Amino acid sequence: MGTALAPAVRRAFESGTVVQKDDTYVLNHTTKYLARANVDERHNYGQFPQGDPRARICESWRFPVIDGYYDPADPEESYHWNEVTFVYRTFDGTQPGSVSVVGTFAPLYQEIPLRRIGGTPYFAVTVMVPKGEVHTYRYVVDGRQELDPINPQTAVADNGRVWSRFFTHGCTQRLSFEPWEMDILERLTDHILPFRTVEGQRFLDRYYQQLDRAARESQYPIAYRFDESVGIANFIDKLVAREENHRLIDYKICLEIINRLLRMRNPFVEPRLMSKEMYIELYNQMASGNVPGWDYGAYQNPRFFLQLLRRHAITGAFAHPKYGGNAAASGWVYLSERYRDPETGATLFDWRRVQEPPLGTDQQYRG
Amino acid sequence: MANGYDVVVIGSGAGGAPIANMLVKAGKNVLMLEKGPLFRTQDQTSGLSDFKRDELFATGPEKIIRVERAANWGESYYSSHVEPDLNDEPHIYRDADGRDRATLEGYTAQCVGGGTQLYGGVSLRFSPLDFRLKSFNENGAALRNDPNGDVKREARDWPITYDDLEPYYTLAEELVGISGTRQNQLKPASREVYQKPLPPNPISRFVEIGMDALGMPRYRTPLAVITEDHPPSGRTYPGGEAAKTGYVNRYGCPLGLKSSTWVALLAPIYGRPNFELRPNCTVTHLECDSSGNVTKVVYLDAGGQRREVSGKLIVVACSAIESVRLLKLSALESAEFDRRINQNDLLGKYFLTHCFGGAEAIMPGRYDKSLSVDSDWATDACATPDFIRSNGLWAGGAIYNNTSDQCLPISLARTHGSQDIDTIWKAFVEDTSLTGERLASFFDENFGTRLSVSFMANQVPLKTNRIELHPTVKDKWGRNVAYIIKEWHPHDQYLMDVFAEQCARVLRFGGDGGRGNYPVFEKGGVYQAENGLARIANHILGGARFGTDRNDSVLDPNCRAWEFDNLYVTDGSFMPTSGGANPTLTIQANSFRVADHLLSRL
Ligand SMILES: Cc1cc2nc3c(=O)[nH]c(=O)nc-3n(C[C@H](O)[C@H](O)[C@H](O)COP(=O)(O)OP(=O)(O)OC[C@H]3O[C@@H](n4cnc5c(N)ncnc54)[C@H](O)[C@@H]3O)c2cc1C
């Protein structure tokens, strides 16, 4: 498992504290997705079993809503927190009397009541939760516990009980993949991105070395995996757990095929330790669509998987670090170091200027 | 205010907001219904904006088209956080192969402020000539690529002149908050209200050189971005180059420096007792009585409940396609409404966008393009009667450079080989050779080096270019979606070739110090794009044109629907021709004009 990351000093706020948000805020993040009359499953592209009511809802993964937190009295501390807004509604026309949420984010699993949003079928409550965490919860509807009818993420507890799940920004806990899958993913994406070119590697080594512990905690509080990766595998792990859950199956099948295939090609070395050339060869074969030893019965189009992986890799490398990739903004730093004015030495990609502190240096923008 | 609304305005973008602004300030009771959310700036909340400088906001995660029987069923799409979902509310267009495809084109943004939240903010006026293209062409020589004389037959003069609109242009520029320069514009202004433009990005130097070498009088592109404090809206400017963030086109501004209609026109009246804004409310149809009064506005509230309101005057401003659709859906509900709105067969006809395109080159040197607003330089050199006539054209257009395009790393990749919202990511995904060293060189070549020059010009109005209701595809509420049927006239194609060449010349002359041999690698008009029939450039115009002849128009000169007493339409749909420039400032100016007229009725 990845390490749980929020450094131990964060104590000014308490997880599970209710934050007052106006109704407009809740509706702004709800209506487009949950107000509807269709019964067809127009949002099912493989991620839901037939008949799952979530298949009618647009972007059900958005729930609970994860947003930034800001307290003008303590902006620095605020940056380590998210606001999580739980929204509940039924779709069968019934109207529950009371709804609350119980979960691992609140002390002692205390039940937190949701309030009815005036004149609508929605119930909602917003609570504070530290960044970089994974939590499970259930709703208590008129006294009976149930799973979140909207959010598709679930987790099975040790006792076999199913819970709804969410994770906050900058999360590095593995959610979708096994360690061996992560290893292969990292090797594959290494080859896609420019970071493992000779120069790229030199950059990464230098960059990670020069970051001392203090910088890691103050400047990059949400990117903690300093295993010299750019965090791409982690980004994909989160993306297929949430926004692009319909692609999890592609990864599961193809990583399995690739694992077998690599072991066939070299039975003596673990895939994670195989030579760069092995991966490049595989990459080129996948690009051509013709991969000797590929299980075409299980997955028809290796080129398609490669294309998916490339889109995810480049997004993860350069998206805001809160999505779990671009670790310590290394993707942005790579560009800002590589591209400099030949005369003044000034960077030609000054991303820090417009990003929020502590990641960037913009004195107005708060993220 | 419960039942005493003077005006109900539907839609809060460029067409709707000026009306609310003016009438509320005049003490009238105004209700505004807006389908999308009210996304606020940092200052308007406890501290964080709903808009972020985050590339994944502009182009979200993959979703897959599940629109029944659409020919692009199964293809991927990546909508922004304020675009409607394609599976919930698609626009359908008929492609060249005769098959129907779902598209995100023809939407701007659905949130308070509409398209002006995401727009590049290029705020050009139309030229005086744009208002009288029929007269201009009546006595001219024959036009190129127009064997049947379609263009002259279909050209229309506006029922108002540039001079009629001029005071409202100035008012709009003042209240919205525009920075730019005036000298060298072909569009006279009665009063100077521009704020000072920020210094241009150094890469735009090539455009300066090119335009100068070609004798194209240039000016700093007027942009809806404040660069100083803006008293009319109460916004303050933080100083320096704070507005130059690179997160411009397709991004809402978390600081409110971009002059969206929300921050510029609505926030200043928000909270007044005679103004009520209901976001997250979708109007489904209008009802009228037998004397031509719209008596009810029916909408679905934030929870999806059906509600009704009424007002003395009703203003529809949902952006052209959705306004036409709303009127057509209302006609489906009632014979009376049908008879009145379809008193002739023109509703939905003469749908317009722009002829647009341009040229792009990799310039010598590298620049921090993220230090940018949307555009630095513009010229009206191709809007003069001389230029138009000597090229055998019917109308002119504007040329300006784009500064912020592809200035961020993910956008560079996802727009590689494609620049519209339907085909985003496509070329990059397919170009699997871009990897490792080659991907590094791709960035080396393209990051901070590319410069594009664009044109925006009049499109020939054609009756066959039209918005209908799609017979079978329904939105998530069971309402028929809009069906876009359009093509490019051969003269449009010719015009785009002429303008693209002009853009290319700016780069050719700009790139090598005025000799004219600098290599330009991409050049063309939208008609050449693979999905050229879908593309709308976010400029959604026509379909309910105004005019002086009730048999030749849908709206009267005040934008009132002919057979109604109290129904007005004020988004881009009123335009009989699309103008030789980006449309938003003209939509805003016209709405201020209509607001004046409404005031005279209240
Ligand atoms: C990325 C981008 C860049 C652009 N750049 C420029 C530029 O540089 N210069 C320029 O001039 N123009 C630009 N535009 C175009 C500009 O946004 C539009 O011209 C302008 O917003 C159109 O004004 P409108 O009032 O017609 O529609 P909109 O501004 O789109 O407003 C319509 C509003 O109506 C609402 N609505 C729709 N249906 C309903 C309903 N049934 N009930 C209630 N409300 C409804 C919508 O949610 C929306 O808020 C750009 C657009 C985009 C998307």
PDB file of N, CA, C and O in Angstrom, chain B residues 40 42 45 75 85 91 132 140 207 232 259 267-269 286 320 331 382 403 407 441 474 531 543 562:
ATOM      1  N   ARG B  40     -19.118  31.098  -8.885  1.00  0.00           N
ATOM      2  CA  ARG B  40     -18.704  32.408  -8.382  1.00  0.00           C
ATOM      3  C   ARG B  40     -17.187  32.579  -8.365  1.00  0.00           C
ATOM      4  O   ARG B  40     -16.440  31.610  -8.443  1.00  0.00           O
ATOM      5  N   GLN B  42     -13.623  33.975  -6.446  1.00  0.00           N
ATOM      6  CA  GLN B  42     -13.101  33.837  -5.080  1.00  0.00           C
ATOM      7  C   GLN B  42     -13.737  34.840  -4.123  1.00  0.00           C
ATOM      8  O   GLN B  42     -14.112  34.503  -3.005  1.00  0.00           O
ATOM      9  N   THR B  45     -17.283  34.175  -2.647  1.00  0.00           N
ATOM     10  CA  THR B  45     -17.532  32.983  -1.826  1.00  0.00           C
ATOM     11  C   THR B  45     -16.712  33.095  -0.558  1.00  0.00           C
ATOM     12  O   THR B  45     -16.079  34.110  -0.287  1.00  0.00           O
ATOM     13  N   GLU B  75     -18.184   6.557 -29.868  1.00  0.00           N
ATOM     14  CA  GLU B  75     -16.979   7.393 -29.867  1.00  0.00           C
ATOM     15  C   GLU B  75     -16.829   8.127 -28.541  1.00  0.00           C
ATOM     16  O   GLU B  75     -17.780   8.297 -27.799  1.00  0.00           O
ATOM     17  N   ASP B  85     -24.022  17.667 -20.853  1.00  0.00           N
ATOM     18  CA  ASP B  85     -23.537  16.333 -21.194  1.00  0.00           C
ATOM     19  C   ASP B  85     -24.135  15.903 -22.532  1.00  0.00           C
ATOM     20  O   ASP B  85     -25.321  16.082 -22.782  1.00  0.00           O
ATOM     21  N   HIS B  91     -26.623  17.852 -29.299  1.00  0.00           N
ATOM     22  CA  HIS B  91     -27.042  18.451 -30.550  1.00  0.00           C
ATOM     23  C   HIS B  91     -26.754  17.399 -31.618  1.00  0.00           C
ATOM     24  O   HIS B  91     -25.732  16.718 -31.553  1.00  0.00           O
ATOM     25  N   ARG B 132     -25.001  46.347 -43.851  1.00  0.00           N
ATOM     26  CA  ARG B 132     -25.738  46.623 -45.098  1.00  0.00           C
ATOM     27  C   ARG B 132     -25.119  45.863 -46.271  1.00  0.00           C
ATOM     28  O   ARG B 132     -24.763  46.443 -47.297  1.00  0.00           O
ATOM     29  N   GLY B 140     -22.509  45.859 -57.113  1.00  0.00           N
ATOM     30  CA  GLY B 140     -21.133  45.414 -57.323  1.00  0.00           C
ATOM     31  C   GLY B 140     -21.012  44.447 -58.495  1.00  0.00           C
ATOM     32  O   GLY B 140     -21.999  44.024 -59.096  1.00  0.00           O
ATOM     33  N   VAL B 207       3.710  38.972 -35.426  1.00  0.00           N
ATOM     34  CA  VAL B 207       2.471  39.440 -36.046  1.00  0.00           C
ATOM     35  C   VAL B 207       2.587  40.922 -36.370  1.00  0.00           C
ATOM     36  O   VAL B 207       2.188  41.372 -37.450  1.00  0.00           O
ATOM     37  N   PRO B 232     -17.789  50.467 -12.945  1.00  0.00           N
ATOM     38  CA  PRO B 232     -19.178  50.058 -13.199  1.00  0.00           C
ATOM     39  C   PRO B 232     -19.530  48.704 -12.584  1.00  0.00           C
ATOM     40  O   PRO B 232     -20.672  48.462 -12.209  1.00  0.00           O
ATOM     41  N   SER B 259     -14.227  39.642 -18.204  1.00  0.00           N
ATOM     42  CA  SER B 259     -15.493  40.348 -18.033  1.00  0.00           C
ATOM     43  C   SER B 259     -16.674  39.505 -18.506  1.00  0.00           C
ATOM     44  O   SER B 259     -17.325  39.825 -19.495  1.00  0.00           O
ATOM     45  N   ALA B 267     -23.554  40.534 -11.315  1.00  0.00           N
ATOM     46  CA  ALA B 267     -23.126  40.659  -9.919  1.00  0.00           C
ATOM     47  C   ALA B 267     -23.414  42.061  -9.361  1.00  0.00           C
ATOM     48  O   ALA B 267     -23.834  42.198  -8.208  1.00  0.00           O
ATOM     49  N   PRO B 268     -23.223  43.141 -10.176  1.00  0.00           N
ATOM     50  CA  PRO B 268     -23.510  44.468  -9.637  1.00  0.00           C
ATOM     51  C   PRO B 268     -24.981  44.704  -9.267  1.00  0.00           C
ATOM     52  O   PRO B 268     -25.267  45.595  -8.477  1.00  0.00           O
ATOM     53  N   ILE B 269     -25.897  43.927  -9.838  1.00  0.00           N
ATOM     54  CA  ILE B 269     -27.313  44.122  -9.475  1.00  0.00           C
ATOM     55  C   ILE B 269     -27.828  42.992  -8.578  1.00  0.00           C
ATOM     56  O   ILE B 269     -28.948  43.028  -8.109  1.00  0.00           O
ATOM     57  N   LEU B 286     -42.966  27.951 -23.485  1.00  0.00           N
ATOM     58  CA  LEU B 286     -43.738  29.154 -23.193  1.00  0.00           C
ATOM     59  C   LEU B 286     -45.180  28.889 -23.607  1.00  0.00           C
ATOM     60  O   LEU B 286     -45.442  28.107 -24.515  1.00  0.00           O
ATOM     61  N   ALA B 320     -28.541  30.929 -29.764  1.00  0.00           N
ATOM     62  CA  ALA B 320     -29.437  30.773 -30.905  1.00  0.00           C
ATOM     63  C   ALA B 320     -30.080  29.390 -31.047  1.00  0.00           C
ATOM     64  O   ALA B 320     -31.288  29.270 -31.206  1.00  0.00           O
ATOM     65  N   ALA B 331     -44.198  25.633 -29.707  1.00  0.00           N
ATOM     66  CA  ALA B 331     -45.178  25.493 -30.788  1.00  0.00           C
ATOM     67  C   ALA B 331     -45.771  24.087 -30.804  1.00  0.00           C
ATOM     68  O   ALA B 331     -46.943  23.896 -31.129  1.00  0.00           O
ATOM     69  N   CYS B 382      -8.805  43.505 -43.958  1.00  0.00           N
ATOM     70  CA  CYS B 382      -9.599  42.682 -44.876  1.00  0.00           C
ATOM     71  C   CYS B 382     -11.095  42.955 -44.716  1.00  0.00           C
ATOM     72  O   CYS B 382     -11.933  42.119 -45.048  1.00  0.00           O
ATOM     73  N   THR B 403      -2.958  34.111 -28.886  1.00  0.00           N
ATOM     74  CA  THR B 403      -1.730  34.033 -28.100  1.00  0.00           C
ATOM     75  C   THR B 403      -1.771  32.873 -27.126  1.00  0.00           C
ATOM     76  O   THR B 403      -0.760  32.217 -26.890  1.00  0.00           O
ATOM     77  N   CYS B 407      -0.915  26.854 -25.086  1.00  0.00           N
ATOM     78  CA  CYS B 407       0.182  27.330 -24.247  1.00  0.00           C
ATOM     79  C   CYS B 407       0.374  26.457 -23.020  1.00  0.00           C
ATOM     80  O   CYS B 407       1.321  26.650 -22.273  1.00  0.00           O
ATOM     81  N   SER B 441      10.901  15.474 -28.243  1.00  0.00           N
ATOM     82  CA  SER B 441      11.132  16.403 -29.364  1.00  0.00           C
ATOM     83  C   SER B 441       9.844  17.093 -29.787  1.00  0.00           C
ATOM     84  O   SER B 441       9.889  18.233 -30.253  1.00  0.00           O
ATOM     85  N   LYS B 474     -34.121  12.432 -27.964  1.00  0.00           N
ATOM     86  CA  LYS B 474     -34.710  13.204 -26.872  1.00  0.00           C
ATOM     87  C   LYS B 474     -33.657  13.487 -25.805  1.00  0.00           C
ATOM     88  O   LYS B 474     -32.775  12.667 -25.564  1.00  0.00           O
ATOM     89  N   ASN B 531     -14.721  17.265 -39.826  1.00  0.00           N
ATOM     90  CA  ASN B 531     -16.099  17.452 -39.358  1.00  0.00           C
ATOM     91  C   ASN B 531     -16.561  18.886 -39.616  1.00  0.00           C
ATOM     92  O   ASN B 531     -17.259  19.491 -38.813  1.00  0.00           O
ATOM     93  N   GLY B 543     -31.289  32.194 -37.357  1.00  0.00           N
ATOM     94  CA  GLY B 543     -32.363  31.254 -37.039  1.00  0.00           C
ATOM     95  C   GLY B 543     -33.635  31.956 -36.601  1.00  0.00           C
ATOM     96  O   GLY B 543     -34.705  31.361 -36.563  1.00  0.00           O
ATOM     97  N   TRP B 562     -42.894  38.701 -34.341  1.00  0.00           N
ATOM     98  CA  TRP B 562     -43.916  39.488 -35.049  1.00  0.00           C
ATOM     99  C   TRP B 562     -45.331  39.330 -34.502  1.00  0.00           C
ATOM    100  O   TRP B 562     -46.034  40.300 -34.299  1.00  0.00           O
TER     101      TRP B 562
END
